[in-house]
Short mmCIF file of C-alpha atoms in Angstrom, two decimals:
data_model
loop_
_atom_site.label_atom_id
_atom_site.label_comp_id
_atom_site.label_asym_id
_atom_site.label_seq_id
_atom_site.Cartn_x
_atom_site.Cartn_y
_atom_site.Cartn_z
CA MET G 22 0.00 0.00 0.00
CA SER G 23 1.44 3.37 -1.01
CA ASN G 24 2.16 6.02 1.57
CA LYS G 25 -0.44 8.29 -0.06
CA ILE G 26 -3.24 5.74 0.32
CA LEU G 27 -2.09 4.91 3.84
CA LYS G 28 -2.48 8.56 4.82
CA TYR G 29 -6.11 8.52 3.69
CA VAL G 30 -6.78 5.26 5.51
CA ARG G 31 -5.32 6.67 8.71
CA ALA G 32 -7.44 9.79 8.36
CA VAL G 33 -10.61 7.75 7.86
CA VAL G 34 -9.78 5.51 10.82
CA PHE G 35 -9.09 8.53 13.02
CA ILE G 36 -12.39 10.19 12.07
CA ALA G 37 -14.26 6.93 12.72
CA MET G 38 -12.61 6.60 16.13
CA VAL G 39 -13.52 10.18 17.07
CA ALA G 40 -17.12 9.68 15.89
CA GLY G 41 -17.37 6.46 17.87
CA LEU G 42 -15.96 8.14 20.98
CA VAL G 43 -18.49 10.98 20.67
CA LYS G 44 -21.35 8.50 20.42
CA CYS G 45 -20.10 6.66 23.49
CA MET G 46 -19.94 9.94 25.40
CA ASP G 47 -23.45 10.84 24.24
CA TYR G 48 -24.74 7.50 25.46
CA ALA G 49 -23.07 7.77 28.85
CA MET G 50 -23.52 11.47 29.61
CA MET G 51 -26.72 12.53 27.82
CA PRO G 52 -29.78 11.99 30.04
CA SER G 53 -32.90 10.34 28.68
CA GLY G 54 -35.15 13.27 27.91
CA TYR G 55 -38.67 14.21 26.98
CA ILE G 56 -37.76 15.32 23.45
CA ARG G 57 -36.60 11.85 22.44
CA TYR G 58 -39.87 10.42 23.72
CA ILE G 59 -42.25 12.98 22.21
CA ILE G 60 -40.70 12.95 18.73
CA HIS G 61 -40.86 9.15 18.72
CA GLU G 62 -44.52 9.31 19.75
CA THR G 63 -45.23 11.81 16.98
CA ASP G 64 -43.61 9.54 14.43
CA ASN G 65 -45.42 6.42 15.65
CA ALA G 66 -49.14 7.09 15.94
CA ASP G 67 -51.50 4.21 16.63
CA THR G 68 -53.69 4.67 13.53
CA ASP G 69 -53.13 4.30 9.79
CA ASP G 70 -53.60 8.03 9.15
CA GLY G 71 -51.70 9.04 12.27
CA TYR G 72 -52.36 12.38 13.92
CA ASP G 73 -54.57 14.82 12.02
CA ASN G 74 -54.12 17.85 14.31
CA ILE G 75 -50.66 18.83 15.54
CA ILE G 76 -50.12 21.42 18.27
CA ILE G 77 -46.81 23.28 18.18
CA GLY G 78 -45.44 25.95 20.49
CA ALA G 79 -43.55 25.98 23.76
CA SER G 80 -44.27 25.35 27.45
CA HIS G 81 -47.47 27.42 27.57
CA ALA G 82 -48.99 25.28 24.82
CA ARG G 83 -47.91 22.04 26.50
CA SER G 84 -49.67 23.11 29.70
CA ALA G 85 -52.74 24.64 28.06
CA ILE G 86 -54.01 22.46 25.20
CA ASN G 87 -55.28 18.97 25.94
CA PRO G 88 -55.56 17.08 22.63
CA VAL G 89 -57.89 14.50 24.17
CA LYS G 90 -60.43 17.29 24.74
CA LEU G 91 -60.19 18.30 21.07
CA ASP G 92 -60.84 14.69 20.05
CA GLU G 93 -63.78 14.30 22.43
CA ALA G 94 -65.41 17.46 21.09
CA GLY G 95 -65.02 16.32 17.48
CA ALA G 96 -62.62 19.11 16.52
CA SER G 97 -60.05 16.45 15.62
CA ASP G 98 -59.92 12.72 15.05
CA ASN G 99 -56.52 12.22 16.63
CA ALA G 100 -54.79 15.36 17.91
CA PHE G 101 -51.29 15.46 19.36
CA ASN G 102 -49.46 18.09 21.41
CA LEU G 103 -45.92 18.48 20.07
CA ALA G 104 -45.22 21.65 22.05
CA ILE G 105 -41.88 21.45 23.86
CA PRO G 106 -40.60 23.83 26.57
CA GLY G 107 -37.90 25.97 24.97
CA GLU G 108 -39.18 25.30 21.45
CA THR G 109 -38.21 28.24 19.26
CA VAL G 110 -40.06 29.54 16.19
CA THR G 111 -37.38 27.84 14.09
CA ASP G 112 -37.81 24.55 15.97
CA SER G 113 -41.56 24.64 15.36
CA TYR G 114 -41.05 24.73 11.60
CA TYR G 115 -38.90 21.61 11.52
CA LEU G 116 -41.05 19.77 14.06
CA LEU G 117 -44.04 20.43 11.82
CA MET G 118 -42.23 18.93 8.84
CA GLU G 119 -41.07 15.96 10.91
CA SER G 120 -44.60 15.27 12.13
CA ASP G 121 -45.98 15.56 8.59
CA ARG G 122 -43.53 12.88 7.39
CA HIS G 123 -45.36 10.26 9.44
CA ASN G 124 -48.91 11.58 9.75
CA ASN G 125 -51.73 12.84 7.57
CA VAL G 126 -51.72 16.29 9.15
CA LYS G 127 -54.81 18.32 8.31
CA ARG G 128 -54.52 21.14 10.83
CA VAL G 129 -51.75 22.79 12.81
CA ILE G 130 -52.58 24.71 15.98
CA TYR G 131 -49.68 27.08 16.54
CA ASP G 132 -49.47 28.69 19.99
CA LEU G 133 -47.61 31.99 19.62
CA ASP G 134 -45.65 33.06 22.70
CA TYR G 135 -44.06 36.46 22.05
CA GLN G 136 -41.23 35.70 24.48
CA TYR G 137 -39.69 33.49 21.78
CA TRP G 138 -39.95 36.31 19.24
CA CYS G 139 -38.39 39.33 20.96
CA ASN G 140 -34.61 39.66 21.27
CA TYR G 141 -34.11 35.92 21.20
CA ALA G 142 -30.35 35.39 21.36
CA GLU G 143 -29.00 32.52 19.28
CA ARG G 144 -26.65 30.16 21.11
CA GLU G 145 -23.99 27.91 19.68
CA PHE G 146 -24.94 24.57 21.22
CA GLU G 147 -28.11 25.09 23.27
CA ASP G 148 -30.23 25.98 20.23
CA CYS G 149 -29.72 22.44 18.94
CA PHE G 150 -31.41 20.69 21.87
CA ILE G 151 -34.40 19.69 19.71
CA TYR G 152 -32.52 19.17 16.45
CA THR G 153 -30.32 16.48 17.98
CA TRP G 154 -33.32 14.21 18.58
CA ILE G 155 -34.84 14.49 15.11
CA PRO G 156 -34.23 11.15 13.33
CA PHE G 157 -31.90 11.18 10.35
CA SER G 158 -34.02 12.20 7.38
CA ASN G 159 -34.43 14.91 4.77
CA VAL G 160 -35.84 17.11 7.55
CA LYS G 161 -32.67 16.77 9.61
CA LEU G 162 -30.49 17.40 6.56
CA LYS G 163 -32.51 20.53 5.78
CA TYR G 164 -32.08 21.71 9.36
CA ILE G 165 -28.31 21.29 9.05
CA ALA G 166 -28.18 23.10 5.71
CA ASP G 167 -30.39 25.96 6.92
CA ASN G 168 -28.99 26.52 10.39
CA LEU G 169 -25.73 24.77 11.26
CA LEU G 170 -23.25 25.43 8.47
CA THR G 171 -22.09 28.65 10.12
CA LYS G 172 -22.02 27.24 13.66
CA ASP G 173 -19.34 25.26 15.46
CA PHE G 174 -19.14 22.03 13.42
CA ARG G 175 -19.53 19.97 16.60
CA THR G 176 -23.18 21.03 16.83
CA VAL G 177 -23.98 18.71 13.91
CA TYR G 178 -23.18 15.47 15.71
CA SER G 179 -22.52 16.12 19.41
CA LYS G 180 -25.01 16.48 22.26
CA ARG G 181 -22.40 18.00 24.55
CA TRP G 182 -24.69 20.91 25.52
CA ALA G 183 -26.64 18.55 27.81
CA TYR G 184 -23.90 16.33 29.19
CA GLU G 185 -24.05 15.42 32.88
CA ILE G 186 -20.53 14.48 33.82
CA SER G 187 -20.69 13.53 37.49
CA PRO G 188 -20.03 9.82 38.19
CA SER G 189 -23.47 9.37 39.77
CA ALA G 190 -25.21 10.94 36.75
CA ILE G 191 -23.27 8.74 34.33
CA MET G 192 -24.14 5.61 36.30
CA ASN G 193 -27.81 6.61 36.35
CA ASN G 194 -27.79 7.28 32.58
CA LEU G 195 -26.26 3.89 31.87
CA LYS G 196 -28.82 2.20 34.13
CA VAL G 197 -31.76 3.94 32.46
CA LYS G 198 -30.49 3.35 28.92
CA SER G 199 -30.00 -0.34 29.53
CA SER G 200 -33.63 -0.71 30.61
CA ALA G 201 -36.55 -2.04 28.59
CA ALA G 202 -38.43 1.20 29.29
CA TYR G 203 -35.76 3.20 27.44
CA ARG G 204 -35.62 0.80 24.50
CA ASN G 205 -39.42 0.87 24.22
CA TYR G 206 -39.66 4.67 24.46
CA SER G 207 -41.67 4.56 27.67
CA MET G 208 -42.28 7.65 29.81
CA ASP G 209 -40.90 5.60 32.71
CA ALA G 210 -37.44 6.25 31.28
CA VAL G 211 -37.92 10.01 30.97
CA GLU G 212 -36.71 12.45 33.61
CA ILE G 213 -38.91 15.56 33.73
CA HIS G 214 -38.48 18.26 36.34
CA ASP G 215 -40.56 21.13 34.97
CA ALA G 216 -43.98 19.65 34.10
CA GLY G 217 -45.70 20.54 37.38
CA GLY G 218 -47.90 17.47 37.23
CA PRO G 219 -48.41 14.02 35.73
CA TYR G 220 -48.22 13.14 32.06
CA ALA G 221 -51.80 12.69 30.86
CA ALA G 222 -51.56 11.60 27.23
CA LYS G 223 -50.63 12.69 23.72
CA GLY G 224 -48.09 15.31 24.76
CA PHE G 225 -50.19 16.99 27.45
CA PHE G 226 -49.21 17.35 31.11
CA TYR G 227 -51.94 17.96 33.67
CA ARG G 228 -50.37 20.53 35.99
CA ASP G 229 -51.60 20.12 39.55
CA MET G 230 -48.70 21.59 41.49
CA LYS G 231 -50.04 24.71 43.19
CA MET G 232 -47.92 26.89 45.45
CA ASP G 233 -49.22 29.25 48.15
CA SER G 234 -48.68 32.13 45.74
CA LEU G 235 -47.77 32.57 42.09
CA VAL G 236 -44.18 31.63 41.34
CA PRO G 237 -42.32 34.81 40.28
CA SER G 238 -41.20 34.95 36.65
CA ASP G 239 -38.72 36.96 34.63
CA ILE G 240 -41.07 38.05 31.87
CA VAL G 241 -39.52 39.18 28.60
CA ALA G 242 -40.41 42.75 27.62
CA TRP G 243 -42.20 43.30 24.34
CA ASP G 244 -39.90 44.79 21.71
CA GLU G 245 -41.13 44.68 18.13
CA SER G 246 -37.82 46.07 16.88
CA GLY G 247 -36.09 43.08 18.48
CA ILE G 248 -37.89 40.51 16.33
CA SER G 249 -35.15 39.02 14.16
CA ASP G 250 -35.30 38.24 10.46
CA LYS G 251 -34.67 34.58 11.31
CA VAL G 252 -37.77 34.40 13.49
CA LEU G 253 -39.92 36.03 10.82
CA ASP G 254 -38.41 33.80 8.14
CA SER G 255 -39.17 30.68 10.17
CA PHE G 256 -42.77 31.76 10.70
CA GLU G 257 -43.18 32.52 7.00
CA LYS G 258 -41.76 29.09 6.13
CA THR G 259 -44.30 27.50 8.46
CA VAL G 260 -47.14 29.40 6.78
CA GLN G 261 -45.94 28.53 3.28
CA TYR G 262 -45.41 24.87 4.18
CA CYS G 263 -48.98 24.60 5.42
CA LYS G 264 -50.38 26.30 2.33
CA LYS G 265 -48.32 24.15 -0.02
CA ASN G 266 -49.44 20.95 1.70
CA ASN G 267 -53.10 21.93 2.19
CA ILE G 268 -52.77 22.04 5.97
CA GLU G 269 -55.05 24.41 7.86
CA LEU G 270 -52.99 26.71 10.10
CA VAL G 271 -54.66 28.24 13.14
CA CYS G 272 -52.54 30.53 15.30
CA VAL G 273 -53.52 31.16 18.90
CA THR G 274 -52.21 32.75 22.04
CA SER G 275 -53.42 30.76 25.02
CA PRO G 276 -54.60 32.65 28.12
CA ILE G 277 -51.99 33.55 30.69
CA THR G 278 -52.28 34.74 34.28
CA PRO G 279 -54.97 37.50 34.25
CA THR G 280 -52.98 40.12 36.15
CA THR G 281 -49.96 39.53 33.92
CA SER G 282 -52.09 39.75 30.78
CA VAL G 283 -53.28 43.25 31.70
CA ASN G 284 -50.11 44.52 33.42
CA GLY G 285 -47.62 43.00 30.99
CA TYR G 286 -47.23 42.98 27.23
CA SER G 287 -50.09 40.80 26.01
CA GLU G 288 -51.94 43.68 24.36
CA GLN G 289 -48.94 44.78 22.27
CA ALA G 290 -48.04 41.22 21.35
CA GLY G 291 -51.63 40.35 20.47
CA ALA G 292 -51.95 43.40 18.22
CA TYR G 293 -48.72 42.47 16.45
CA PHE G 294 -49.73 38.84 15.90
CA THR G 295 -53.13 39.98 14.64
CA ARG G 296 -51.48 42.19 12.00
CA LEU G 297 -48.92 39.54 11.09
CA CYS G 298 -51.47 36.78 10.64
CA GLU G 299 -53.76 39.04 8.62
CA GLU G 300 -50.81 39.79 6.35
CA TYR G 301 -50.31 36.06 5.71
CA GLY G 302 -54.00 35.21 5.55
CA VAL G 303 -53.87 33.03 8.67
CA GLU G 304 -56.48 32.74 11.42
CA TYR G 305 -55.38 34.12 14.78
CA TYR G 306 -57.16 34.11 18.13
CA ASP G 307 -55.91 35.93 21.20
CA PHE G 308 -57.54 33.84 23.90
CA ASN G 309 -56.41 36.25 26.59
CA LEU G 310 -59.45 38.23 25.44
CA LEU G 311 -61.93 35.47 26.26
CA THR G 312 -64.58 36.97 28.51
CA MET G 313 -64.67 35.90 32.11
CA ASP G 314 -68.15 34.50 31.53
CA THR G 315 -66.85 32.35 28.67
CA LEU G 316 -63.76 31.13 30.54
CA PRO G 317 -63.92 31.97 34.26
CA ARG G 318 -60.34 32.22 35.52
CA THR G 319 -58.25 33.87 38.20
CA ASP G 320 -54.57 34.03 39.05
CA ASP G 321 -55.19 30.96 41.21
CA ASP G 322 -55.70 28.88 38.06
CA PHE G 323 -52.05 29.34 37.08
CA PHE G 324 -48.77 28.07 38.44
CA ASP G 325 -46.67 31.18 37.90
CA GLU G 326 -46.76 34.83 36.90
CA GLU G 327 -45.69 33.93 33.38
CA GLY G 328 -48.90 32.00 32.79
CA HIS G 329 -48.50 28.22 32.86
CA MET G 330 -52.02 26.85 33.32
CA LEU G 331 -53.08 24.33 35.87
CA GLY G 332 -54.78 21.25 34.47
CA GLU G 333 -58.38 22.02 35.45
CA LEU G 334 -58.34 25.33 33.57
CA ALA G 335 -56.49 23.74 30.66
CA ASP G 336 -59.31 21.24 30.19
CA ARG G 337 -61.93 23.99 30.20
CA TYR G 338 -59.88 26.13 27.82
CA SER G 339 -59.35 23.17 25.47
CA ASP G 340 -63.13 22.69 25.30
CA ILE G 341 -63.52 26.32 24.23
CA LEU G 342 -60.69 26.03 21.71
CA ALA G 343 -62.48 23.02 20.24
CA SER G 344 -65.71 25.01 19.91
CA VAL G 345 -63.84 27.78 18.09
CA LEU G 346 -62.24 25.28 15.71
CA LEU G 347 -65.68 23.77 15.05
CA ASP G 348 -67.13 27.26 14.49
CA LYS G 349 -69.66 26.62 17.25
CA CYS G 350 -68.58 29.62 19.29
CA ASP G 351 -70.18 33.06 18.97
CA LYS G 352 -66.95 35.03 18.80
CA SER G 353 -68.77 38.35 19.06
CA THR G 354 -69.80 37.54 22.62
CA ALA G 355 -67.06 35.10 23.66
CA PHE G 356 -64.24 37.66 23.36
CA TYR G 357 -63.75 41.13 24.75
CA GLY G 358 -63.27 43.73 22.07
CA THR G 359 -60.39 45.45 23.85
CA TYR G 360 -57.86 44.89 26.60
CA ALA G 361 -59.45 47.77 28.50
CA GLN G 362 -62.58 45.64 28.88
CA LEU G 363 -60.45 42.70 30.02
CA GLU G 364 -58.64 44.88 32.55
CA GLN G 365 -61.90 46.14 34.00
CA ALA G 366 -63.18 42.58 34.43
CA VAL G 367 -59.91 41.39 35.98
CA TYR G 368 -59.77 44.10 38.61
CA GLU G 369 -63.47 44.08 39.42
CA ASN G 370 -63.89 40.42 40.23
CA TYR G 371 -61.27 38.01 39.04
CA VAL G 372 -57.82 38.60 40.48
CA THR G 373 -58.34 35.98 43.20
CA LYS G 374 -61.17 33.65 44.12
#
């Protein structure tokens, strides 16, 4: 064998050894997480047509929209909540495409949380926490081509952003990953610390953890000038993908803590999303404006100031969402016309029970 060929062989062997070492480190140091489970569930529905309604968004959507309620009301045949805490506008686009690879998606319910739109700082490794769990496919290749070519090359194949390197954590990871629950994608092998309640079904967690008072939150300020071109581009791609594939797109903002909705930035964000969705010809509903008669609620129905719903309110809200999707809701009476009307109702009767 010539020296020239030997050099290439050595290079290939070295690369293979490094790749193998990285995979071993991923296996030992990367905890079993919710994203692995939920993407697998999305890709493996129990029916021939799969899921027909997909919910995307972040933690508010995961706490607020119960897909079982949509099914029971007849708004969907088999809905699924693919909202993931920390899910960015860019993530939502690729998760939609991934879900559509395996399901006959007819409608997407997109929960818009402005906190993922304003001044969202891109990060080298942490932004890939959802990408890493997408199975190898044309969707994953598109993600790499669209987002990772200008990043540290290690983001393409390494999960180092989530490594737990203590000996006890490594031993626990190895124990979990050698279990039947892990191999079978069972929730028993998933460590979740932020759900606030038990896993119900189909991507929905029923929050029942209630503190003596609302948990304080660092709420992002509204800043329309801080909405990046990448965020807008990702939203536009989502809209165009739905139109191209004959998927109905319904954008919503789920209700948040009443006092936060009137003292914070919900009005500005809602006005912006209304204009944006009108521009793209997409339905948008700001459910913060639901009247208190339509959806009775107080601060006590939420876990924190930011607005993560408790399960009882989430079920009632999901019933109303279903009625809106079915066009069985009189929107002229179900919604306040202005935030001033909402504010009056909140401070007259509904701050606390």
